[in-house]
Coordinates of N, CA and C in Angstrom, one line a residue:
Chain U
X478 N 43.8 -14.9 4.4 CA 43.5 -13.6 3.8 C 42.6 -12.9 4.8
X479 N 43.1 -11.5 4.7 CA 41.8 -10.9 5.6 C 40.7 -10.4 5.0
X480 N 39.5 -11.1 5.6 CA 38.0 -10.8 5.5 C 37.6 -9.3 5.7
X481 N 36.6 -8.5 4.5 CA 36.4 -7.3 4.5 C 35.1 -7.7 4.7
X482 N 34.5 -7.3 5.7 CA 32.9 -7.2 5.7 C 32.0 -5.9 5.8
X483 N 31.5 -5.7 4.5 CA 30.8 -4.5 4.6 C 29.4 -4.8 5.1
X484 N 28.6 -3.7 5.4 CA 27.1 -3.3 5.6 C 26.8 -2.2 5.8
X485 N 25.5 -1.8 5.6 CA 24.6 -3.4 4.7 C 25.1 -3.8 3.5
X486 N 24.4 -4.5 3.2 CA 24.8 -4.8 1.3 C 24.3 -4.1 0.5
X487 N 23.2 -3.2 1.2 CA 22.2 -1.8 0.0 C 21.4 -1.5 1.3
X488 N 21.2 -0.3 0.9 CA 20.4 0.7 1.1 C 19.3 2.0 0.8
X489 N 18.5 2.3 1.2 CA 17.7 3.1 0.3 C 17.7 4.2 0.9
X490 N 17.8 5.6 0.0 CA 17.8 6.7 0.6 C 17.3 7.8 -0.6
X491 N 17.2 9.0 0.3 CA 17.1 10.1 -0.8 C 17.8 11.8 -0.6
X492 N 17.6 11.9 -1.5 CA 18.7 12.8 -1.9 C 18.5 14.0 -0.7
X493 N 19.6 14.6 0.2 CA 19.6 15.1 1.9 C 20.3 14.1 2.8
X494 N 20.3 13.1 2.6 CA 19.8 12.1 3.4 C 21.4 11.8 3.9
X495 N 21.8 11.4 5.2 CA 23.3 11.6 5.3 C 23.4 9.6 6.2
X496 N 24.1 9.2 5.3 CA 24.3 7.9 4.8 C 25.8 7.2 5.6
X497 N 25.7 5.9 6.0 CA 27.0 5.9 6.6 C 26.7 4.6 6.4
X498 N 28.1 3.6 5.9 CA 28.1 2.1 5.6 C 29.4 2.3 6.7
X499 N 29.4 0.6 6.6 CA 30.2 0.5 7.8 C 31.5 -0.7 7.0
X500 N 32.5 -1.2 7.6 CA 33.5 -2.0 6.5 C 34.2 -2.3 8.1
X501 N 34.1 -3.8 8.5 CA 34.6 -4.5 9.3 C 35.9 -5.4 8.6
X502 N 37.0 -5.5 9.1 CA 38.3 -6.4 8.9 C 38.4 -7.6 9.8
X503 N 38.7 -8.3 9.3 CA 38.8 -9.8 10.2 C 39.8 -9.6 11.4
X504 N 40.9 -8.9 10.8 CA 41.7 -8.8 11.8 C 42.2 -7.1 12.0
X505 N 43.1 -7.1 12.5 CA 43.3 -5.2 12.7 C 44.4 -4.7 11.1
X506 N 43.9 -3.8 11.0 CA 44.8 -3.3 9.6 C 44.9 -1.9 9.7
X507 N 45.3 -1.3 10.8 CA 45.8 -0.3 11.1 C 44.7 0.8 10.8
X508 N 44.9 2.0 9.7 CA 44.1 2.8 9.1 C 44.7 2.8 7.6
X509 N 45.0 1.1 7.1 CA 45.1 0.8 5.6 C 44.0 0.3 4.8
X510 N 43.1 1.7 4.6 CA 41.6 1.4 4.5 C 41.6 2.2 3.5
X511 N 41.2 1.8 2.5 CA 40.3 2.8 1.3 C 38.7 2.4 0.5
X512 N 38.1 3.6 0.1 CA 37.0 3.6 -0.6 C 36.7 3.9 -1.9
X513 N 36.2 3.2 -2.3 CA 35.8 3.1 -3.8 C 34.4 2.9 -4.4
X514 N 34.1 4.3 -5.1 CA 32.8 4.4 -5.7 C 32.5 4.0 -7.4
X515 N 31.4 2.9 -7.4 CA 31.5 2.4 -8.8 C 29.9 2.8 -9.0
X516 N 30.0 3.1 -10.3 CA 28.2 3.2 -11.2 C 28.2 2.2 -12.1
X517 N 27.3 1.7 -12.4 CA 27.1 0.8 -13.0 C 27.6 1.0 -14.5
X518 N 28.7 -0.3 -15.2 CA 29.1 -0.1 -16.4 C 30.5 0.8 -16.3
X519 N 30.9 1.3 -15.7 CA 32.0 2.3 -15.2 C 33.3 1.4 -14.2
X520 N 34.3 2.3 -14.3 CA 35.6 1.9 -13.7 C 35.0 2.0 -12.0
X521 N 35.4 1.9 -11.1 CA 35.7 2.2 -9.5 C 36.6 3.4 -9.6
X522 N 35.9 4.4 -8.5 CA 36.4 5.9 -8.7 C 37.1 5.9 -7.4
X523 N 38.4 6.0 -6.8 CA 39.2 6.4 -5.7 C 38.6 7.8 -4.9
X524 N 38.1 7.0 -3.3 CA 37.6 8.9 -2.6 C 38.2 8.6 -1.5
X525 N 38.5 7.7 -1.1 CA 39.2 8.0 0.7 C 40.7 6.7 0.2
X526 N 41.4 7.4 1.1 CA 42.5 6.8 1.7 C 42.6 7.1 3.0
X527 N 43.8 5.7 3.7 CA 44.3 5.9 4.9 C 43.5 5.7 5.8
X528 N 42.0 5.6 5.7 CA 40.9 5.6 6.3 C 39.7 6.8 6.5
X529 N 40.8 7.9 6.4 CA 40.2 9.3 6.3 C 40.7 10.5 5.9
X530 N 42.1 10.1 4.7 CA 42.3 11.2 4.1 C 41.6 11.0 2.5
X531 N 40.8 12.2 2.0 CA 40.3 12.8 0.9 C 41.0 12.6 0.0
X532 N 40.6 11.7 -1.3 CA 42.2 11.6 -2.5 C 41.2 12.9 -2.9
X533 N 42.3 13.6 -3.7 CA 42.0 15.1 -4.5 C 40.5 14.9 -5.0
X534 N 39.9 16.3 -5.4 CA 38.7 16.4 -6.2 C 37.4 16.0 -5.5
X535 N 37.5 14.8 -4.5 CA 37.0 14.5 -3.9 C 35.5 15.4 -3.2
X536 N 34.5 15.5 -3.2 CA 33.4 15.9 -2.4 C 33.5 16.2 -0.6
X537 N 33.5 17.4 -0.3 CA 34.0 17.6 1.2 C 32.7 16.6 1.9
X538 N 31.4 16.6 1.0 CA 30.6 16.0 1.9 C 30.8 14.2 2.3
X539 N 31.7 13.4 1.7 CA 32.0 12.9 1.3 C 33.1 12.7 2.8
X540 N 33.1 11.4 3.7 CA 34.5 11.2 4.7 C 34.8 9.9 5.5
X541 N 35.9 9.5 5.9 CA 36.1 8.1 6.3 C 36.9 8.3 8.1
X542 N 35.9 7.4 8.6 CA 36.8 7.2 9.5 C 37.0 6.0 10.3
X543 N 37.7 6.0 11.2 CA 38.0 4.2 12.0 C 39.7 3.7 11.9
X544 N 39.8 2.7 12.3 CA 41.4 2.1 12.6 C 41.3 0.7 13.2
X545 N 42.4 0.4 12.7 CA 42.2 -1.3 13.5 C 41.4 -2.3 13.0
X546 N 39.7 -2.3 13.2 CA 39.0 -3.2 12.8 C 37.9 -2.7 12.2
X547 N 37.3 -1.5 12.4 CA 36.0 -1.0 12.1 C 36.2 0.3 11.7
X548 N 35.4 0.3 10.7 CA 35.6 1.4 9.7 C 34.4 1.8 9.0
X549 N 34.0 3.7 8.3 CA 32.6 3.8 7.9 C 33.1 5.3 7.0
X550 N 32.2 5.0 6.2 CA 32.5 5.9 5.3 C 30.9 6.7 5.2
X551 N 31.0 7.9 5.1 CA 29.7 8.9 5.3 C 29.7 9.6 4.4
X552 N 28.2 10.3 4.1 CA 28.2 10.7 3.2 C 26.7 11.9 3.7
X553 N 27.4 12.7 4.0 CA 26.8 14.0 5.0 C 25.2 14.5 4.3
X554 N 25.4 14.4 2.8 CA 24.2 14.8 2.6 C 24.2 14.0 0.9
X555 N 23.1 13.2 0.7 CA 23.0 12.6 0.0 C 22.6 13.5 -1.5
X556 N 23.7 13.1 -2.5 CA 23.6 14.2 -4.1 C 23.3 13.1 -5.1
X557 N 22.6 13.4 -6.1 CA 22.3 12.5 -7.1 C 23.1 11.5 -7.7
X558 N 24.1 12.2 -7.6 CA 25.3 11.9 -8.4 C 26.0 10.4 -7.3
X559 N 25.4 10.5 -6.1 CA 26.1 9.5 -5.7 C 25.3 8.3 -5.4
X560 N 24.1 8.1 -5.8 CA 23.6 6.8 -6.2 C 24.6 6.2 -6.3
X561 N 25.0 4.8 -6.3 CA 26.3 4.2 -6.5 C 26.6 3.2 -5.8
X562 N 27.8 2.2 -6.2 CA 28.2 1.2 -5.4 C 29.3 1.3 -4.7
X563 N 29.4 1.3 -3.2 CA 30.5 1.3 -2.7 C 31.5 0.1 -2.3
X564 N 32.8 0.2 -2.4 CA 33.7 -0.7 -1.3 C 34.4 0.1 -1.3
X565 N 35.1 -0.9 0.1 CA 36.3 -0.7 0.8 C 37.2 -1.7 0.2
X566 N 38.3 -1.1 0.8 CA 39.6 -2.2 0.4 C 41.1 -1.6 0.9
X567 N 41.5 -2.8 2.1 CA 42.2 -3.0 2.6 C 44.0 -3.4 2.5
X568 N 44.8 -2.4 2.2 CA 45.8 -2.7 1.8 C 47.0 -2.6 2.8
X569 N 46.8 -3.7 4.2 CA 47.4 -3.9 4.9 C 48.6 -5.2 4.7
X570 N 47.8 -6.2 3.9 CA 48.4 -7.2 4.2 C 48.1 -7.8 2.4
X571 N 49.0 -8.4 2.0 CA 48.4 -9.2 0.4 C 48.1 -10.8 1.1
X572 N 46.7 -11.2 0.3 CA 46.4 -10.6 -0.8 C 45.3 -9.6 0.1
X573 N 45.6 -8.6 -0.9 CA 44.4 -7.2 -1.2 C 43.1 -7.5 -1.2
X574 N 42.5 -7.0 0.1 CA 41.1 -7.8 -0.1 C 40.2 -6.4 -0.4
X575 N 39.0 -6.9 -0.7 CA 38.1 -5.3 -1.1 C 36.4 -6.2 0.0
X576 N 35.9 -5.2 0.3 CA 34.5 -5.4 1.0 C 33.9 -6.2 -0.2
X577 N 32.3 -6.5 0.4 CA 31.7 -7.3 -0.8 C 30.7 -6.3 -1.7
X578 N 30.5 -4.2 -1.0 CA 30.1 -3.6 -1.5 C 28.4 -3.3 -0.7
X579 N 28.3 -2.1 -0.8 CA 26.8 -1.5 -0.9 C 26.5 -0.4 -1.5
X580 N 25.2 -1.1 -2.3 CA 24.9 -0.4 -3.1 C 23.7 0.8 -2.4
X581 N 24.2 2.0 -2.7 CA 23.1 3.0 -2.1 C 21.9 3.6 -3.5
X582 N 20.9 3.4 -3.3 CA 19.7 3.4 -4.1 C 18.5 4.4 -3.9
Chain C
X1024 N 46.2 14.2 -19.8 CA 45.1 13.5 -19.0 C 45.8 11.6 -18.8
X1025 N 46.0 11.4 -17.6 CA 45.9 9.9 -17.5 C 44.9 9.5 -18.4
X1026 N 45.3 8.3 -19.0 CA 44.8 7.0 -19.3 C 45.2 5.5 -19.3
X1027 N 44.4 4.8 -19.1 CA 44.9 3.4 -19.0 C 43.3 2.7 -20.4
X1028 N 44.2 1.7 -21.0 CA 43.3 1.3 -21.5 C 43.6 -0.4 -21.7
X1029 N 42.4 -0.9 -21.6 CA 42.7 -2.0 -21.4 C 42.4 -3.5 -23.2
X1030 N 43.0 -3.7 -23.2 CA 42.3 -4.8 -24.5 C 42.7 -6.2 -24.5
X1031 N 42.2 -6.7 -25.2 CA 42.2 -8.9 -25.1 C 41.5 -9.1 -24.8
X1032 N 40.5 -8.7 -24.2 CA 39.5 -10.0 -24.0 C 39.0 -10.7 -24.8
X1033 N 37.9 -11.5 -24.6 CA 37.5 -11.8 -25.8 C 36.6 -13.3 -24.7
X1034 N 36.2 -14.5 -25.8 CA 35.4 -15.6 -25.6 C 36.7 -16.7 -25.5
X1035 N 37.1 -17.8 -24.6 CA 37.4 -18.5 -24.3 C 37.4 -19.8 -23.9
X1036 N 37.9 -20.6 -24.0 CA 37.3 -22.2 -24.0 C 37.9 -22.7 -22.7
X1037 N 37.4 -23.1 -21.8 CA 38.1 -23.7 -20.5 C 39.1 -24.3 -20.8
X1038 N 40.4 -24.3 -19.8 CA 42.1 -24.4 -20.4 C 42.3 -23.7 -20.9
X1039 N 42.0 -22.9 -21.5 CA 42.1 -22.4 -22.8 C 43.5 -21.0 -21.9
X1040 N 44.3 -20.5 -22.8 CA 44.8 -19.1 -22.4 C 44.5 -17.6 -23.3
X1041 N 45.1 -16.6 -22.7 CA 44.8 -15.3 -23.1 C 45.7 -14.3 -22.6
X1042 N 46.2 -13.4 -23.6 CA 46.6 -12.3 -22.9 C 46.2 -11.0 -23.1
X1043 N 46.0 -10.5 -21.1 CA 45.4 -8.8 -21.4 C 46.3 -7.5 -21.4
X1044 N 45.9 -6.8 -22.4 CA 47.2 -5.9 -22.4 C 46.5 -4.2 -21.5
X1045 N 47.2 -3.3 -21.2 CA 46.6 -2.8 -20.8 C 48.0 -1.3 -20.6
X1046 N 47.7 -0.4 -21.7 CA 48.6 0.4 -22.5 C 48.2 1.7 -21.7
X1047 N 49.2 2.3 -20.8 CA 49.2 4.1 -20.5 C 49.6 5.4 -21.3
X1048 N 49.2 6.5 -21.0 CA 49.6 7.5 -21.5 C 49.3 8.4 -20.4
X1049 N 50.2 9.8 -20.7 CA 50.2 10.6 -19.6 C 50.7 11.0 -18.5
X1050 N 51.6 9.8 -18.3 CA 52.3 9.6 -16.7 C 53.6 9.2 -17.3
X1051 N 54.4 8.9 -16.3 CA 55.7 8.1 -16.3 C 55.6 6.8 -15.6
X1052 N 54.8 6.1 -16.3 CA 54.4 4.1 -16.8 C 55.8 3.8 -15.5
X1053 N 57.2 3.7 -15.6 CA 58.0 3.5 -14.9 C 58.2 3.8 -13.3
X1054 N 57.4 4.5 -13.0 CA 57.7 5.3 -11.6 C 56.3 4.9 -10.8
X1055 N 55.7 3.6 -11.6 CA 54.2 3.2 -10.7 C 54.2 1.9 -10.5
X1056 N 54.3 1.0 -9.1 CA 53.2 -0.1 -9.1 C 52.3 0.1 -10.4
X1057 N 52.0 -1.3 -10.8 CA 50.4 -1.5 -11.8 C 49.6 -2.7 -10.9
X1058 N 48.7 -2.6 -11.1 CA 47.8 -4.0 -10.1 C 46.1 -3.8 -12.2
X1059 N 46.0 -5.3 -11.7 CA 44.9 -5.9 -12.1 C 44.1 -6.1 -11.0
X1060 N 42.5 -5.5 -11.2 CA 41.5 -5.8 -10.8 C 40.3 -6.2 -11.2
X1061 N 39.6 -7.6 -10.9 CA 38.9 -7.9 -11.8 C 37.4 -7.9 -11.1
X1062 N 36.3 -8.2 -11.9 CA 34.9 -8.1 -11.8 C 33.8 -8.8 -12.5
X1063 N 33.5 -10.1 -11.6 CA 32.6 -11.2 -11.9 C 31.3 -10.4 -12.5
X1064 N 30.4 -10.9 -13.3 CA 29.3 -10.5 -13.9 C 28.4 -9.8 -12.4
X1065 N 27.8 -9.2 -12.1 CA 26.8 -8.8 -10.8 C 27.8 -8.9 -9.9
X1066 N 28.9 -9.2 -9.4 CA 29.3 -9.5 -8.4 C 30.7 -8.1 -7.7
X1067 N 31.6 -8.3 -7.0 CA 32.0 -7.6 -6.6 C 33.2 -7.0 -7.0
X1068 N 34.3 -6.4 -6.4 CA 35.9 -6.3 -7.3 C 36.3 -7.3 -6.2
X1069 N 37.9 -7.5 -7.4 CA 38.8 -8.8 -6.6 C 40.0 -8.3 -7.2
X1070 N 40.8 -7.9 -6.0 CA 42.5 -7.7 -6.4 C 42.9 -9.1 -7.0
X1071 N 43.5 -8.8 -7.8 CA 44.1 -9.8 -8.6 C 45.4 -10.2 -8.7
X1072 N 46.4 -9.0 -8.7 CA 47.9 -9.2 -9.1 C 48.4 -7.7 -9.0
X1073 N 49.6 -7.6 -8.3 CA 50.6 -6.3 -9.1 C 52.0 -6.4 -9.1
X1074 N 52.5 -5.8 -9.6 CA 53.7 -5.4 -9.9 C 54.7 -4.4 -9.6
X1075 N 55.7 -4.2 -9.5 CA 56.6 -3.1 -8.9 C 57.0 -2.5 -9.8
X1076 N 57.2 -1.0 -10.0 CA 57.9 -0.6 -10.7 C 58.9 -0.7 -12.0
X1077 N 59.8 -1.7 -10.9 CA 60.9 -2.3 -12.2 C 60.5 -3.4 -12.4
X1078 N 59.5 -4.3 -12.0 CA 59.0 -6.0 -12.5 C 59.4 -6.4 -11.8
X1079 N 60.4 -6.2 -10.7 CA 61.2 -7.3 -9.8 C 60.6 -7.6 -9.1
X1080 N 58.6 -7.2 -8.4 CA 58.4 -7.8 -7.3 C 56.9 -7.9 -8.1
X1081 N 56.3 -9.0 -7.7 CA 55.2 -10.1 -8.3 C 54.4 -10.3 -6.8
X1082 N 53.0 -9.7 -7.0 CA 52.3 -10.5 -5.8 C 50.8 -11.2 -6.6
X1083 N 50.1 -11.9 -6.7 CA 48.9 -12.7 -7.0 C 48.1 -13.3 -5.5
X1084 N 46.7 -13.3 -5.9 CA 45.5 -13.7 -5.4 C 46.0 -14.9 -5.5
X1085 N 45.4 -16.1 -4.5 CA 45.7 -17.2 -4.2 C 45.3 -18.0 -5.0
X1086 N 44.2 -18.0 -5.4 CA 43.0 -18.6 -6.8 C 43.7 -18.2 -8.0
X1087 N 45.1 -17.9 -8.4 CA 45.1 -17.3 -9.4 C 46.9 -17.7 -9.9
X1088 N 47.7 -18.1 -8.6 CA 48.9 -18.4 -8.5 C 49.0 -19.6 -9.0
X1089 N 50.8 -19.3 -10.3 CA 50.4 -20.6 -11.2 C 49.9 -20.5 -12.3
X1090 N 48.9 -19.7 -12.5 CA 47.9 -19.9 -13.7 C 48.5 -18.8 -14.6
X1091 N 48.3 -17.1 -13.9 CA 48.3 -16.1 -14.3 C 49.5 -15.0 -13.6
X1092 N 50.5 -14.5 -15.2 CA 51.5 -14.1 -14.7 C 51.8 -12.4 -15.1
X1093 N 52.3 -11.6 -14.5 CA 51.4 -10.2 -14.8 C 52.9 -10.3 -15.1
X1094 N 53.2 -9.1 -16.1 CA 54.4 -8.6 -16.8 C 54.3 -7.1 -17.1
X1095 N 55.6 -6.4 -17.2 CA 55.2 -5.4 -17.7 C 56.6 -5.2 -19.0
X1096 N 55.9 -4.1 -19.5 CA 57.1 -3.3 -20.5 C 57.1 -1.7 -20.2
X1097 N 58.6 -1.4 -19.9 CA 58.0 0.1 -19.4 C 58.6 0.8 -20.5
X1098 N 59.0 0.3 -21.5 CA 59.8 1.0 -22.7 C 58.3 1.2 -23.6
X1099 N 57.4 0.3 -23.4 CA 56.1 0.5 -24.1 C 54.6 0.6 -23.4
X1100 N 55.3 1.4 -22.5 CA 54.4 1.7 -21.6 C 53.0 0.8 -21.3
X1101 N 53.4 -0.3 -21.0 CA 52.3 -1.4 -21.4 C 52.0 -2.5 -20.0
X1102 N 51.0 -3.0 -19.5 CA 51.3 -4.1 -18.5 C 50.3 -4.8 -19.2
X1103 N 50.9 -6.1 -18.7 CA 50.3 -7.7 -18.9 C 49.7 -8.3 -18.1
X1104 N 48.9 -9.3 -18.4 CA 48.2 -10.5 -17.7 C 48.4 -11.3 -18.6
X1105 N 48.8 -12.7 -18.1 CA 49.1 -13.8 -19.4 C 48.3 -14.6 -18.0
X1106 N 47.1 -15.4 -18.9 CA 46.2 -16.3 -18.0 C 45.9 -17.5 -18.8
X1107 N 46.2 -18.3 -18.5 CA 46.5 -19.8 -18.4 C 45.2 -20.7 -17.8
X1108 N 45.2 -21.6 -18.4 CA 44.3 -22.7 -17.6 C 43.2 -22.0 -17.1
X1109 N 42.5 -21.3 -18.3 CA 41.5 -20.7 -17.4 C 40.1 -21.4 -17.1
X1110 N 39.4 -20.9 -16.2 CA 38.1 -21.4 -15.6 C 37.0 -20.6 -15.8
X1111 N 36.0 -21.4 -15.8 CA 34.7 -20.4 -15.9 C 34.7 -19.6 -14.7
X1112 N 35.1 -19.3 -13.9 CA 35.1 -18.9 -12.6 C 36.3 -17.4 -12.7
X1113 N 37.2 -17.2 -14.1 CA 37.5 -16.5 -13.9 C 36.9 -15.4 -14.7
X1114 N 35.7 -15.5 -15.4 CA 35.1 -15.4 -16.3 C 35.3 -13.7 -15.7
X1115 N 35.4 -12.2 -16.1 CA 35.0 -10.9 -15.2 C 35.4 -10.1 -16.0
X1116 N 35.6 -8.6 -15.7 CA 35.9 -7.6 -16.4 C 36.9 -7.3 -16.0
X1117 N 38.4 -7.2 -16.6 CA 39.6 -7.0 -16.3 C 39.9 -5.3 -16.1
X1118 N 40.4 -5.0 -14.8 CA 41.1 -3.7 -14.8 C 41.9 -3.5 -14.8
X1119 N 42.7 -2.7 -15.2 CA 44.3 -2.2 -15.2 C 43.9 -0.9 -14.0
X1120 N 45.0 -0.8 -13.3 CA 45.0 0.2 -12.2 C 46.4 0.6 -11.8
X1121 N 46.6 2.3 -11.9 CA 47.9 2.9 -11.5 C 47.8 2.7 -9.9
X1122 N 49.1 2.3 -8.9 CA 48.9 2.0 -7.9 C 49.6 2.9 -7.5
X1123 N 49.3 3.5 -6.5 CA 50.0 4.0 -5.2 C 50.0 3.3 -3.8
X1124 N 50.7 3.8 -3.1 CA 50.9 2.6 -1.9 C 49.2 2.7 -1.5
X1125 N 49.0 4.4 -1.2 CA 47.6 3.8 -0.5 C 46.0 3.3 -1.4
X1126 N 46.5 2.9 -2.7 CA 45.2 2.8 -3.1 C 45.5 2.7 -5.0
X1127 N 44.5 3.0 -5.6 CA 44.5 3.1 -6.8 C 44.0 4.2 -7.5
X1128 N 44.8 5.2 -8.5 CA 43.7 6.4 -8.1 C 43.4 6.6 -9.7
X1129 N 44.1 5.6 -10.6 CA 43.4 5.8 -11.9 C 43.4 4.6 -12.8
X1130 N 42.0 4.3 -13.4 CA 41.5 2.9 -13.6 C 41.4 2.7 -15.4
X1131 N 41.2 1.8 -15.7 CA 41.2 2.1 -17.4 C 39.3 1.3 -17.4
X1132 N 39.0 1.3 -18.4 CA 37.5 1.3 -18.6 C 37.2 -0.4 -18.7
X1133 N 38.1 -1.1 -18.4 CA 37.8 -2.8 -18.1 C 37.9 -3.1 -19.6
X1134 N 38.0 -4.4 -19.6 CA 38.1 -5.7 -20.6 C 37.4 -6.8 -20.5
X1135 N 36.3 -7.3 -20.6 CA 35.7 -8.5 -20.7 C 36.5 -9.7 -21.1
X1136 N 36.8 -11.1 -20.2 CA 36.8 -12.2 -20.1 C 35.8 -13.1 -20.4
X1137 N 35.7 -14.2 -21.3 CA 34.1 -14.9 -20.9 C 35.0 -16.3 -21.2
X1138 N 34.8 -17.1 -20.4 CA 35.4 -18.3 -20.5 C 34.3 -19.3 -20.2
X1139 N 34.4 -19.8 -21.6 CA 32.6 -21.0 -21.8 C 33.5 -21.6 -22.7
X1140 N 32.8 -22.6 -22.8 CA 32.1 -23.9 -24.1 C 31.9 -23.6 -24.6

């Protein structure tokens, strides 16, 4: 299976603050990379695909980029609303693996 | 408005089985991949299982092949998890998820698993 390694595992920041985790693949997986933002007690909300296309509704501040092995998702100016836990998850190969997550705080 | 909702969970006895149902509205149920994704207490997400369209294509997590067998009904707009021989290990909060190739873009509000003594 391929290994999704996120980092860090959390973070602390405040609200301006422009934020960027990072999501390493064991092996290359093209740009079959997506992001997923969870709050605590809540479903996981879909914001990037492909590695750096925007699914709808999505926050422009809000963007993904990388291919291959290394990948980061940013977050240009930090909004209340996104306190939150992130992964990735890689849908190159089954099984479907997801990062292990960071939480931004 | 999409929805996915998920129900069955419940308290469990190791071996023991269960099944999660996990009922749409809104969409055309027929014309989606479905995948399960589940969530250990504090811990992370874990793809679990999905499904094709018409049921004819089956893929499962490695930890989980054998045990647990995802089904659908598309006349009742409904997908399955039928879990078998379970472990405290699969103890988590069950998702149902509409799939698209690249991702998942709408989730149902989970289902609790607890598999104890």
């Amino acid at each position: 299976a391929i290994q999704m390694t996120q980092s860090p595992s959390s973070l602390s920041a405040s609200v301006g603050d422009r934020v960027t985790i990072t999501c390493r693949a064991s092996q290359g997986i093209r740009s079959d990379l997506g992001w997923y933002q969870q709050k605590p007690g809540k479903a996981p909300k879909f914001l990037v695909y492909a590695a750096s296309s925007l699914q709808s509704g999505v926050p422009s501040r809000f963007s993904g980029s990388g291919s291959g092995t290394d990948f980061t998702l940013t977050i240009s100016s930090l909004q209340p609303e996104d306190f939150a836990t992130y992964y990735c998850l890689q849908y190159n190969n089954y099984p479907l693996t997801f990062g292990g997550g960071t939480k931004v705080e | 408005e999409v929805q996915l909702v998920e129900s069955g969970g419940g308290l469990v006895q190791p071996g023991g089985s269960l099944r999660l149902s996990c009922e749409v509205s809104e969409f055309t149920f027929s014309r989606y991949w479905m995948t399960w994704v589940r969530q250990a207490p504090g811990k992370g997400l874990e793809w679990v299982a999905n499904i094709k369209e018409d049921g004819t294509e089956k893929n499962y997590v490695d930890s989980v092949k054998g045990r647990f067998t995802i089904s659908r009904d598309n006349a009742k707009n409904s997908l399955y998890l039928q879990m078998n021989s379970l472990r405290a290990e699969d103890t988590a909060v069950y998702y149902c998820a509409r799939t698209l190739t690249y991702g998942f873009d709408y989730w149902g509000q989970g289902t609790l698993l607890t598999v104890s003594s």
